[in-house]
Amino acid sequence: MKLVCGNSNRPLAEALAAHMKVPLAECKVRRFADEEVFVQIHENVRGDDVYVIQSTSYPANDNLMELLVLIDALRRASAGRITAVIPYFGYARQDRKSAPRTPISAKLVSNIITHAGADRVLTMDLHAGQIQGFFDIPTDNLYAVPEVVRDIEKQSSRDNIMVVSPDIGGVVRARALAKRLSSQLAIVDKRRDKPGSSEVMNIIREVTGKSCLLVDDIIDSGGTLCNAATALLENGAAEVSAYITHGVLSGKAVDRINASDLSSLVITDTICETEAVLASPRIRTISVAPMFAKAITRIANGESVSVLFE
Ligand code: R5P
């Protein structure tokens, strides 16, 4: 087995490699003067079971291109099987025609990754589960929920918790967490007129006196989460905190969180933390490296991955 990583999230790849006690393969990913991506794998990979670890996070296009050229280099070096390990799959939000004459970029990106030579995909908390079907190769979608439950149990008692989905699209994810915590579920009715701006219309369920836990796949501008937190407090919630798998946190999102009504935001390390995230008093990160390490080991051994979530 070989583990190869691009530049998007080296800390996660190193943590994962440490858990598996498998060193990261020697490989260089660099840029030509005009920013073209160039890679070279400095080890023999002929016939190997290779796992390429690369989130397609900011800068999304550069990181996607790195993933593609890494896969191409491995294929041309006769790797036996190539698994694209994409902890955060960027472009996932473009999973349908949201308006006339718009692309379905999630499908396009899935096609490109497959055509580059990936034999399998391993990812986490896809924006929509059906994106697995955009890949015509085996795709395992891991869930951060067991790590979230573990963290919640360490931090506080389960009493009085109300799990809240910040929009209708996140209800399935929020319900899964509520079920594991044996807690109730509330839903925020959000309206989004354009990307990056959203408005809370209603809260479905009584939240007075509850300790609300917002759960979602992505925090990007922070608008969805901060607006939901304010609306929940205005509706009588005792406290609002959040668990979000992918901390995209674009632009001034961290400042927004720091100034928000949220008591805390917990993200995972599917996306490499920025300086601003590390310095934030409100944001904490939990690692999903152990879960990826277990999943890769199981895939390599031909064992079930779903048992990780039973
Ligand atoms: C949308 O459906 C996603 O699940 C997230 O709610 C959304 O991407 C968050 O974006 P933002 O932080 O920019 O409001």
Coordinates of N, CA and C in Angstrom, one line a residue, residues 40-228:
Q40 N 5.9 14.7 -9.4 CA 6.7 13.5 -9.7 C 6.7 12.7 -8.4
I41 N 6.4 11.4 -8.7 CA 6.4 10.4 -7.5 C 7.8 9.8 -7.5
H42 N 8.4 9.9 -6.4 CA 9.8 9.5 -6.3 C 10.0 8.1 -5.8
E43 N 9.0 7.2 -6.0 CA 9.1 5.8 -5.5 C 8.4 5.0 -6.5
N44 N 8.8 3.7 -6.6 CA 8.1 2.8 -7.5 C 6.7 2.5 -6.9
V45 N 5.7 2.5 -7.8 CA 4.3 2.2 -7.3 C 3.7 1.1 -8.2
R46 N 4.5 0.5 -9.0 CA 4.0 -0.6 -9.9 C 3.2 -1.6 -9.2
G47 N 2.0 -1.8 -9.5 CA 1.1 -2.8 -8.9 C 0.6 -2.5 -7.5
D48 N 1.0 -1.3 -7.0 CA 0.6 -1.0 -5.6 C -0.9 -0.5 -5.5
D49 N -1.4 -0.6 -4.2 CA -2.7 -0.1 -3.9 C -2.5 1.3 -3.3
V50 N -2.8 2.3 -4.2 CA -2.4 3.7 -3.8 C -3.6 4.5 -3.4
Y51 N -3.4 5.3 -2.4 CA -4.4 6.2 -1.8 C -3.9 7.7 -2.0
V52 N -4.6 8.5 -2.8 CA -4.1 9.9 -3.0 C -5.0 10.8 -2.1
I53 N -4.4 11.4 -1.2 CA -5.2 12.2 -0.2 C -5.1 13.7 -0.6
Q54 N -6.3 14.2 -1.0 CA -6.3 15.6 -1.5 C -7.7 16.1 -1.4
S55 N -8.0 17.2 -0.5 CA -9.3 17.8 -0.5 C -9.3 18.9 -1.6
T56 N -10.4 19.0 -2.3 CA -10.5 20.0 -3.3 C -11.1 21.3 -2.7
S57 N -10.4 21.8 -1.7 CA -10.8 23.0 -1.0 C -10.1 24.2 -1.6
Y58 N -10.2 25.4 -1.0 CA -9.6 26.6 -1.5 C -8.1 26.4 -1.6
P59 N -7.4 26.8 -2.7 CA -8.0 27.2 -3.9 C -8.5 26.0 -4.7
A60 N -9.8 25.9 -4.9 CA -10.5 24.7 -5.3 C -9.9 24.2 -6.7
N61 N -9.7 25.1 -7.6 CA -9.3 24.6 -8.9 C -7.9 24.1 -8.9
D62 N -7.0 24.8 -8.2 CA -5.6 24.4 -8.1 C -5.5 23.0 -7.4
N63 N -6.3 22.9 -6.4 CA -6.2 21.6 -5.6 C -6.8 20.4 -6.4
L64 N -7.9 20.8 -7.2 CA -8.5 19.7 -8.0 C -7.4 19.3 -9.1
M65 N -6.8 20.3 -9.7 CA -5.8 20.0 -10.7 C -4.6 19.1 -10.2
E66 N -4.2 19.5 -8.9 CA -3.2 18.6 -8.3 C -3.6 17.2 -8.2
L67 N -4.9 17.0 -7.7 CA -5.4 15.7 -7.6 C -5.4 14.9 -8.9
L68 N -5.8 15.6 -10.0 CA -5.9 15.0 -11.3 C -4.5 14.6 -11.8
V69 N -3.5 15.5 -11.7 CA -2.2 15.2 -12.2 C -1.5 14.1 -11.3
L70 N -1.8 14.1 -10.0 CA -1.3 13.0 -9.2 C -1.8 11.6 -9.7
I71 N -3.1 11.6 -9.9 CA -3.8 10.3 -10.4 C -3.2 9.9 -11.7
D72 N -3.0 10.9 -12.6 CA -2.4 10.6 -14.0 C -1.0 10.1 -13.8
A73 N -0.2 10.7 -13.0 CA 1.2 10.2 -12.8 C 1.2 8.8 -12.3
L74 N 0.3 8.5 -11.3 CA 0.2 7.1 -10.8 C -0.2 6.1 -11.8
R75 N -1.2 6.5 -12.6 CA -1.7 5.6 -13.6 C -0.6 5.2 -14.6
R76 N 0.1 6.3 -15.0 CA 1.2 6.1 -16.0 C 2.4 5.3 -15.4
A77 N 2.4 5.3 -14.1 CA 3.5 4.6 -13.4 C 3.0 3.2 -13.0
S78 N 1.9 2.8 -13.6 CA 1.4 1.4 -13.4 C 0.9 1.0 -12.0
A79 N 0.4 2.0 -11.3 CA -0.2 1.7 -10.0 C -1.3 0.6 -10.2
G80 N -1.4 -0.3 -9.2 CA -2.4 -1.4 -9.4 C -3.8 -0.9 -9.2
R81 N -4.0 -0.1 -8.2 CA -5.4 0.5 -7.9 C -5.2 1.9 -7.3
I82 N -6.0 2.8 -7.8 CA -5.8 4.2 -7.3 C -7.1 4.6 -6.6
T83 N -7.1 5.0 -5.4 CA -8.2 5.5 -4.7 C -8.0 7.0 -4.4
A84 N -9.0 7.8 -4.9 CA -8.9 9.2 -4.6 C -9.6 9.5 -3.3
V85 N -8.7 9.9 -2.3 CA -9.3 10.1 -0.9 C -9.5 11.7 -0.9
I86 N -10.8 12.0 -0.9 CA -11.1 13.5 -1.0 C -11.9 13.8 0.2
P87 N -11.2 14.2 1.3 CA -12.0 14.4 2.6 C -13.1 15.5 2.4
Y88 N -12.7 16.6 1.7 CA -13.7 17.6 1.3 C -13.8 17.6 -0.2
F89 N -15.0 17.2 -0.7 CA -15.2 17.2 -2.2 C -15.8 18.6 -2.6
G90 N -15.0 19.5 -3.0 CA -15.5 20.8 -3.5 C -16.3 20.6 -4.8
Y91 N -17.1 21.6 -5.1 CA -18.0 21.6 -6.3 C -19.3 20.8 -6.0
A92 N -19.3 20.1 -4.8 CA -20.5 19.3 -4.4 C -21.8 20.1 -4.4
R93 N -21.7 21.4 -4.1 CA -22.9 22.1 -4.0 C -23.6 22.4 -5.3
Q94 N -22.8 22.2 -6.4 CA -23.4 22.4 -7.8 C -23.8 21.0 -8.3
D95 N -24.8 20.4 -7.6 CA -25.2 19.1 -7.8 C -26.5 19.0 -8.6
R96 N -27.0 20.1 -9.1 CA -28.2 20.1 -9.9 C -28.3 21.4 -10.7
K97 N -29.1 21.5 -11.7 CA -29.3 22.8 -12.4 C -30.1 23.7 -11.5
S98 N -29.5 24.7 -10.9 CA -30.2 25.6 -9.9 C -31.0 26.6 -10.6
A99 N -30.7 26.8 -11.9 CA -31.4 27.8 -12.7 C -31.2 27.4 -14.1
P100 N -32.0 28.0 -15.1 CA -31.8 27.6 -16.5 C -30.4 28.0 -16.9
R101 N -29.8 27.1 -17.8 CA -28.5 27.3 -18.4 C -27.4 27.4 -17.3
T102 N -27.5 26.6 -16.3 CA -26.3 26.5 -15.3 C -25.8 25.0 -15.4
P103 N -24.5 24.9 -15.0 CA -23.9 23.5 -15.1 C -24.3 22.6 -13.9
I104 N -24.0 21.4 -14.1 CA -24.0 20.5 -12.9 C -22.5 20.1 -12.7
S105 N -21.8 21.0 -12.0 CA -20.4 20.9 -12.0 C -19.9 19.7 -11.1
A106 N -20.7 19.3 -10.1 CA -20.4 18.1 -9.3 C -20.2 16.9 -10.2
K107 N -21.1 16.8 -11.2 CA -21.1 15.6 -12.1 C -19.8 15.8 -13.0
L108 N -19.6 17.0 -13.5 CA -18.4 17.2 -14.4 C -17.1 16.9 -13.6
V109 N -17.0 17.3 -12.4 CA -15.8 17.0 -11.6 C -15.6 15.5 -11.4
S110 N -16.8 14.9 -11.1 CA -16.7 13.4 -10.9 C -16.2 12.7 -12.1
N111 N -16.7 13.2 -13.3 CA -16.3 12.6 -14.6 C -14.8 12.8 -14.8
I112 N -14.3 14.0 -14.5 CA -12.9 14.3 -14.7 C -12.0 13.4 -13.8
I113 N -12.4 13.2 -12.6 CA -11.6 12.4 -11.6 C -11.6 11.0 -12.1
T114 N -12.7 10.5 -12.6 CA -12.8 9.1 -13.1 C -11.9 8.9 -14.3
H115 N -12.1 9.9 -15.3 CA -11.3 9.8 -16.5 C -9.8 9.9 -16.3
A116 N -9.4 10.6 -15.2 CA -8.0 10.8 -14.9 C -7.4 9.4 -14.6
G117 N -8.2 8.5 -14.0 CA -7.7 7.2 -13.7 C -8.0 6.7 -12.3
A118 N -8.9 7.4 -11.6 CA -9.2 6.9 -10.2 C -10.1 5.6 -10.4
D119 N -9.8 4.6 -9.5 CA -10.5 3.4 -9.5 C -11.6 3.4 -8.5
R120 N -11.4 4.2 -7.4 CA -12.4 4.3 -6.3 C -12.3 5.7 -5.7
V121 N -13.3 6.1 -5.0 CA -13.3 7.4 -4.3 C -13.7 7.1 -2.8
L122 N -13.0 7.8 -1.9 CA -13.3 7.8 -0.5 C -13.5 9.3 -0.1
T123 N -14.6 9.6 0.4 CA -14.9 11.0 0.8 C -15.7 11.1 2.1
M124 N -16.1 12.3 2.5 CA -16.8 12.4 3.8 C -18.0 13.4 3.6
D125 N -19.1 13.1 4.2 CA -20.2 14.0 4.3 C -20.4 14.8 3.0
L126 N -20.7 14.1 1.9 CA -21.0 14.7 0.7 C -22.2 15.6 0.9
H127 N -22.2 16.7 0.2 CA -23.3 17.7 0.3 C -24.7 17.0 0.1
A128 N -24.7 16.1 -0.8 CA -25.9 15.3 -1.0 C -25.5 13.9 -1.3
G129 N -26.1 12.9 -0.6 CA -25.6 11.5 -0.7 C -25.6 11.0 -2.1
Q130 N -26.6 11.5 -2.9 CA -26.7 10.9 -4.3 C -25.6 11.3 -5.2
I131 N -24.7 12.2 -4.7 CA -23.5 12.6 -5.5 C -22.6 11.3 -5.7
Q132 N -22.7 10.3 -4.8 CA -22.0 9.1 -4.9 C -22.3 8.5 -6.3
G133 N -23.5 8.6 -6.8 CA -23.9 8.1 -8.1 C -23.4 8.9 -9.3
F134 N -22.8 10.0 -9.0 CA -22.1 10.8 -10.1 C -20.9 10.1 -10.6
F135 N -20.3 9.3 -9.7 CA -19.1 8.6 -10.0 C -19.5 7.2 -10.5
D136 N -18.9 6.8 -11.6 CA -19.3 5.4 -12.1 C -18.2 4.4 -11.6
I137 N -17.6 4.7 -10.5 CA -16.7 3.8 -9.8 C -17.1 3.7 -8.3
P138 N -16.7 2.7 -7.6 CA -17.1 2.6 -6.2 C -16.7 3.8 -5.4
T139 N -17.7 4.3 -4.6 CA -17.5 5.5 -3.9 C -18.0 5.3 -2.4
D140 N -17.1 5.5 -1.5 CA -17.5 5.4 -0.1 C -17.6 6.8 0.5
N141 N -18.8 7.1 1.1 CA -19.0 8.4 1.7 C -19.0 8.2 3.2
L142 N -18.0 8.6 3.9 CA -17.9 8.5 5.4 C -18.8 9.6 6.0
Y143 N -19.1 9.3 7.3 CA -19.9 10.3 8.1 C -19.1 10.7 9.3
A144 N -19.1 12.0 9.5 CA -18.4 12.5 10.7 C -19.2 12.3 12.0
V145 N -20.5 11.9 11.9 CA -21.4 11.9 13.0 C -20.8 11.1 14.2
P146 N -20.2 9.9 14.1 CA -19.7 9.2 15.3 C -18.7 10.1 16.1
E147 N -17.8 10.8 15.3 CA -16.8 11.7 16.0 C -17.6 12.8 16.7
V148 N -18.6 13.4 16.1 CA -19.4 14.4 16.6 C -20.1 14.0 17.9
V149 N -20.6 12.8 17.9 CA -21.3 12.3 19.1 C -20.3 12.1 20.3
R150 N -19.1 11.5 19.9 CA -18.0 11.4 20.9 C -17.7 12.7 21.5
D151 N -17.6 13.7 20.7 CA -17.2 15.1 21.2 C -18.3 15.6 22.1
I152 N -19.5 15.5 21.7 CA -20.6 16.0 22.5 C -20.7 15.3 23.8
E153 N -20.5 14.0 23.8 CA -20.5 13.3 25.1 C -19.4 13.8 26.1
K154 N -18.2 14.2 25.5 CA -17.1 14.6 26.3 C -17.4 16.0 26.9
Q155 N -18.1 16.9 26.1 CA -18.3 18.3 26.5 C -19.5 18.5 27.4
S156 N -20.6 17.8 27.2 CA -21.8 18.1 28.0 C -22.7 16.9 28.2
S157 N -23.7 17.1 29.0 CA -24.7 16.0 29.1 C -25.7 16.2 27.9
R158 N -26.4 15.1 27.6 CA -27.3 15.1 26.5 C -28.6 15.7 26.8
D159 N -28.8 16.0 28.1 CA -30.1 16.5 28.5 C -30.4 17.9 27.9
N160 N -31.6 18.1 27.5 CA -32.0 19.4 27.0 C -31.5 19.8 25.6
I161 N -30.8 18.8 25.0 CA -30.3 19.2 23.6 C -31.4 19.1 22.6
M162 N -31.4 20.1 21.7 CA -32.2 20.0 20.5 C -31.3 20.1 19.3
V163 N -31.3 19.1 18.5 CA -30.5 19.2 17.3 C -31.3 20.0 16.2
V164 N -30.6 20.9 15.6 CA -31.3 21.8 14.6 C -30.6 21.7 13.2
S165 N -31.4 21.5 12.2 CA -30.9 21.6 10.8 C -31.1 23.0 10.4
P166 N -30.0 23.6 9.9 CA -30.1 25.1 9.5 C -30.9 25.3 8.2
D167 N -31.2 24.2 7.5 CA -32.1 24.3 6.3 C -32.8 23.0 6.0
I168 N -33.7 23.0 5.1 CA -34.5 21.8 4.8 C -33.5 20.7 4.2
G169 N -32.6 21.2 3.4 CA -31.7 20.2 2.8 C -30.8 19.4 3.7
G170 N -30.7 19.9 5.0 CA -29.8 19.2 5.9 C -30.6 18.3 6.9
V171 N -31.9 18.1 6.7 CA -32.7 17.4 7.7 C -32.2 15.9 7.9
V172 N -31.9 15.2 6.8 CA -31.5 13.8 6.9 C -30.2 13.7 7.8
R173 N -29.3 14.6 7.6 CA -28.0 14.6 8.4 C -28.4 14.9 9.9
A174 N -29.2 16.0 10.1 CA -29.5 16.4 11.5 C -30.3 15.3 12.2
R175 N -31.2 14.6 11.4 CA -32.0 13.5 12.1 C -31.1 12.4 12.5
A176 N -30.1 12.1 11.7 CA -29.1 11.0 12.1 C -28.4 11.3 13.4
L177 N -28.1 12.6 13.6 CA -27.4 13.0 14.8 C -28.4 12.9 16.0
A178 N -29.6 13.5 15.7 CA -30.7 13.5 16.8 C -31.0 12.0 17.3
K179 N -31.0 11.1 16.3 CA -31.3 9.7 16.6 C -30.2 9.2 17.5
R180 N -28.9 9.4 17.2 CA -27.8 8.9 18.0 C -27.8 9.5 19.4
L181 N -28.3 10.8 19.5 CA -28.3 11.5 20.8 C -29.6 11.2 21.6
S182 N -30.5 10.6 20.9 CA -31.9 10.4 21.5 C -32.5 11.8 21.8
S183 N -32.3 12.8 20.9 CA -32.8 14.1 21.2 C -33.8 14.5 20.2
Q184 N -34.5 15.7 20.4 CA -35.5 16.1 19.4 C -34.8 16.9 18.3
L185 N -35.6 17.1 17.2 CA -35.0 17.8 16.0 C -35.9 19.0 15.7
A186 N -35.2 20.1 15.4 CA -35.9 21.3 14.9 C -35.3 21.7 13.5
I187 N -36.1 22.4 12.8 CA -35.6 22.8 11.4 C -35.8 24.3 11.2
V188 N -34.7 24.9 10.6 CA -34.8 26.3 10.2 C -35.2 26.3 8.8
D189 N -36.2 27.1 8.5 CA -36.7 27.3 7.2 C -35.9 28.5 6.6
K190 N -34.9 28.2 5.7 CA -34.0 29.2 5.2 C -34.4 29.5 3.8
R191 N -34.3 30.8 3.4 CA -34.4 31.2 2.0 C -33.1 31.8 1.5
R192 N -32.6 31.2 0.3 CA -31.4 31.8 -0.2 C -31.7 32.4 -1.6
D193 N -31.6 33.7 -1.7 CA -31.9 34.4 -3.0 C -30.7 34.3 -3.9
K194 N -29.5 34.4 -3.4 CA -28.3 34.3 -4.2 C -27.2 33.6 -3.4
P195 N -26.1 33.1 -4.0 CA -25.0 32.5 -3.3 C -24.4 33.5 -2.3
G196 N -24.2 33.0 -1.0 CA -23.5 33.8 0.0 C -24.5 34.7 0.8
S197 N -25.8 34.6 0.5 CA -26.7 35.4 1.3 C -28.0 34.6 1.6
S198 N -28.4 34.6 2.8 CA -29.6 33.8 3.2 C -30.4 34.4 4.3
E199 N -31.6 34.1 4.4 CA -32.5 34.7 5.4 C -33.4 33.6 6.1
V200 N -33.5 33.7 7.4 CA -34.4 32.8 8.1 C -35.8 33.2 8.0
M201 N -36.7 32.2 7.6 CA -38.1 32.6 7.5 C -38.9 32.1 8.7
N202 N -38.6 30.9 9.1 CA -39.4 30.3 10.3 C -38.5 29.3 11.0
I203 N -38.9 28.9 12.2 CA -38.3 27.8 12.9 C -39.4 26.8 13.2
I204 N -39.1 25.6 12.7 CA -40.1 24.6 12.8 C -39.8 23.8 14.1
R205 N -40.6 24.0 15.2 CA -40.6 23.4 16.5 C -40.2 24.4 17.6
E206 N -40.8 24.1 18.7 CA -40.5 25.0 19.9 C -39.1 24.8 20.4
V207 N -38.3 25.9 20.5 CA -37.0 25.7 21.0 C -36.7 26.4 22.4
T208 N -37.8 26.9 23.0 CA -37.6 27.7 24.2 C -36.8 26.8 25.3
G209 N -35.8 27.5 25.8 CA -35.1 26.8 26.9 C -34.1 25.7 26.5
K210 N -34.1 25.4 25.2 CA -33.3 24.3 24.7 C -31.8 24.7 24.5
S211 N -30.9 23.7 24.6 CA -29.5 23.9 24.2 C -29.4 23.4 22.8
C212 N -29.4 24.4 21.8 CA -29.5 24.0 20.4 C -28.2 23.7 19.8
L213 N -28.1 22.6 19.0 CA -26.9 22.1 18.3 C -27.2 22.2 16.9
L214 N -26.7 23.2 16.2 CA -26.9 23.2 14.7 C -25.9 22.3 14.1
V215 N -26.3 21.5 13.1 CA -25.5 20.6 12.4 C -25.6 20.7 10.9
D216 N -24.5 20.8 10.2 CA -24.5 21.0 8.7 C -23.3 20.4 8.1
D217 N -23.3 20.3 6.8 CA -22.1 19.7 6.1 C -21.0 20.8 5.9
I218 N -21.4 22.0 5.5 CA -20.5 23.0 5.1 C -20.8 24.3 5.8
I219 N -19.7 25.0 6.3 CA -19.9 26.4 6.6 C -19.0 27.2 5.7
D220 N -19.6 28.1 4.9 CA -18.8 28.8 3.9 C -18.7 30.3 4.3
S221 N -19.6 31.1 4.0 CA -19.6 32.5 4.4 C -20.0 32.6 5.9
G222 N -20.7 31.7 6.4 CA -21.1 31.7 7.8 C -22.5 32.3 7.9
G223 N -23.1 32.8 6.8 CA -24.4 33.4 6.9 C -25.5 32.5 7.4
T224 N -25.5 31.3 6.8 CA -26.6 30.3 7.2 C -26.6 30.1 8.7
L225 N -25.4 29.8 9.2 CA -25.2 29.5 10.7 C -25.5 30.7 11.6
C226 N -24.9 31.8 11.3 CA -25.0 33.0 12.2 C -26.5 33.4 12.2
N227 N -27.1 33.4 11.0 CA -28.6 33.8 11.0 C -29.4 32.9 11.8
A228 N -29.1 31.6 11.6 CA -29.9 30.6 12.4 C -29.7 30.7 13.9

